[in-house]
Short mmCIF file of C-alpha atoms in Angstrom, two decimals:
data_model
loop_
_atom_site.label_atom_id
_atom_site.label_comp_id
_atom_site.label_asym_id
_atom_site.label_seq_id
_atom_site.Cartn_x
_atom_site.Cartn_y
_atom_site.Cartn_z
CA UNK H 1 110.44 109.41 126.06
CA UNK H 2 107.55 111.46 127.44
CA UNK H 3 106.12 112.01 123.93
CA UNK H 4 106.07 108.24 123.38
CA UNK H 5 104.21 107.73 126.65
CA UNK H 6 101.73 110.41 125.63
CA UNK H 7 101.39 108.96 122.13
CA UNK H 8 101.00 105.30 123.03
CA UNK H 9 97.33 105.23 124.20
CA UNK H 10 96.21 107.19 121.13
CA UNK H 11 98.28 105.04 118.80
CA UNK H 12 96.87 101.86 120.32
CA UNK H 13 93.32 103.21 120.03
CA UNK H 14 93.96 104.16 116.39
CA UNK H 15 95.38 100.71 115.64
CA UNK H 16 92.41 99.01 117.30
CA UNK H 17 90.01 101.05 115.18
CA UNK H 18 92.00 100.13 112.07
CA UNK H 19 91.56 96.43 112.86
CA UNK H 20 87.82 96.94 113.35
CA UNK H 21 87.59 98.67 109.97
CA UNK H 22 89.81 96.22 108.10
CA UNK H 23 88.01 93.16 109.43
CA UNK H 24 84.56 94.70 109.02
CA UNK H 25 83.76 93.97 112.66
CA UNK H 26 81.02 96.60 112.78
CA UNK H 27 79.98 97.20 109.17
CA UNK H 28 76.82 99.06 110.12
CA UNK H 29 78.76 101.78 111.95
CA UNK H 30 80.20 104.21 109.36
CA UNK H 31 81.05 106.69 112.14
CA UNK H 32 83.93 104.37 113.04
CA UNK H 33 85.76 105.57 109.93
CA UNK H 34 85.22 109.21 110.91
CA UNK H 35 86.49 108.50 114.41
CA UNK H 36 89.52 106.63 113.02
CA UNK H 37 90.42 109.49 110.67
CA UNK H 38 89.99 112.05 113.46
CA UNK H 39 92.20 110.01 115.79
CA UNK H 40 94.80 109.86 113.02
CA UNK H 41 94.68 113.65 112.61
CA UNK H 42 95.24 114.02 116.34
CA UNK H 43 98.25 111.69 116.18
CA UNK H 44 99.65 113.62 113.22
CA UNK H 45 99.38 117.04 114.85
CA UNK H 46 99.92 116.34 118.54
CA UNK H 47 102.39 113.45 118.74
CA UNK H 48 105.69 112.39 117.20
CA UNK H 49 103.91 110.25 114.58
CA UNK H 50 104.62 111.69 111.13
CA UNK H 51 101.55 113.03 109.28
CA UNK H 52 102.55 111.32 106.01
CA UNK H 53 102.67 107.95 107.79
CA UNK H 54 99.21 108.49 109.27
CA UNK H 55 97.68 109.59 105.96
CA UNK H 56 99.29 106.80 103.92
CA UNK H 57 98.34 104.14 106.45
CA UNK H 58 94.76 105.43 106.54
CA UNK H 59 94.49 105.53 102.76
CA UNK H 60 95.87 102.01 102.35
CA UNK H 61 93.56 100.69 105.05
CA UNK H 62 90.48 102.11 103.34
CA UNK H 63 91.50 100.94 99.85
CA UNK H 64 92.48 97.46 101.07
CA UNK H 65 89.17 97.15 102.92
CA UNK H 66 87.21 98.39 99.90
CA UNK H 67 88.74 95.73 97.65
CA UNK H 68 88.31 92.81 100.07
CA UNK H 69 85.50 90.75 98.56
CA UNK H 70 85.07 88.78 101.78
CA UNK H 71 83.58 91.87 103.46
CA UNK H 72 80.03 93.18 102.98
CA UNK H 73 79.66 95.39 99.91
CA UNK H 74 78.05 98.26 101.81
CA UNK H 75 81.05 98.41 104.19
CA UNK H 76 83.50 98.27 101.31
CA UNK H 77 81.61 101.03 99.53
CA UNK H 78 81.69 103.19 102.66
CA UNK H 79 85.45 102.73 102.94
CA UNK H 80 85.93 103.60 99.29
CA UNK H 81 83.75 106.70 99.70
CA UNK H 82 86.02 107.94 102.51
CA UNK H 83 89.41 107.14 100.93
CA UNK H 84 89.62 110.61 99.36
CA UNK H 85 90.10 112.18 102.78
CA UNK H 86 93.55 110.74 103.61
CA UNK H 87 94.43 111.07 99.92
CA UNK H 88 93.78 114.82 100.20
CA UNK H 89 96.05 114.91 103.25
CA UNK H 90 98.76 113.13 101.26
CA UNK H 91 98.44 115.69 98.48
CA UNK H 92 98.87 118.52 100.99
CA UNK H 93 102.01 116.80 102.34
CA UNK H 94 103.55 116.21 98.88
CA UNK H 95 106.31 118.81 99.12
CA UNK H 96 108.93 116.84 97.17
CA UNK H 97 108.95 115.00 93.84
CA UNK H 98 109.11 111.55 95.43
CA UNK H 99 106.04 112.16 97.60
CA UNK H 100 104.17 113.76 94.73
CA UNK H 101 104.84 110.66 92.65
CA UNK H 102 103.56 108.44 95.49
CA UNK H 103 100.46 110.62 95.81
CA UNK H 104 99.83 110.30 92.06
CA UNK H 105 100.07 106.52 92.36
CA UNK H 106 97.55 106.53 95.21
CA UNK H 107 95.24 108.91 93.34
CA UNK H 108 95.32 106.59 90.32
CA UNK H 109 94.60 103.64 92.58
CA UNK H 110 91.53 105.38 93.97
CA UNK H 111 90.36 106.59 90.56
CA UNK H 112 90.53 103.11 89.06
CA UNK H 113 89.31 101.12 92.05
CA UNK H 114 86.56 98.75 91.02
CA UNK H 115 84.26 97.24 93.60
CA UNK H 116 83.67 93.62 92.69
CA UNK H 117 80.69 91.82 94.21
CA UNK H 118 81.25 90.46 97.69
CA UNK H 119 81.39 86.76 98.32
CA UNK H 120 78.05 85.68 99.73
CA UNK H 121 77.87 84.09 103.15
CA UNK H 122 76.60 80.84 101.60
CA UNK H 123 79.62 80.75 99.26
CA UNK H 124 81.92 81.18 102.24
CA UNK H 125 80.20 78.36 104.13
CA UNK H 126 80.08 76.11 101.08
CA UNK H 127 83.74 76.79 100.25
CA UNK H 128 84.89 75.75 103.72
CA UNK H 129 82.92 72.48 103.60
CA UNK H 130 84.42 71.50 100.23
CA UNK H 131 87.89 71.17 101.71
#
């Protein structure tokens, strides 16, 4: 139980940063991604949270954010540019055939990720008034 108590504040901080990244709450602060990935590395090495879970969650967060056309393109591009980092961690943790196959799927997803143009603010406003 003591490891959970020790882990909880860091896990909550990491989750809060993930929401900030995913929602693009501070798209002009790329250091948030660095801080998020560092916090994840701390969780992976110093708490009971499994490193594969941290790396996969981080990778999915960055790819999902990069492909969300409702977010600013520069933020999406920043997320895409950083997605290789948790992917590298996943590769290092791929000690069995099933994980290696998952890593290959993620690597393909990153390699083929296409950044479509973002929806403009005026399109968002116009779309909501049409309803």
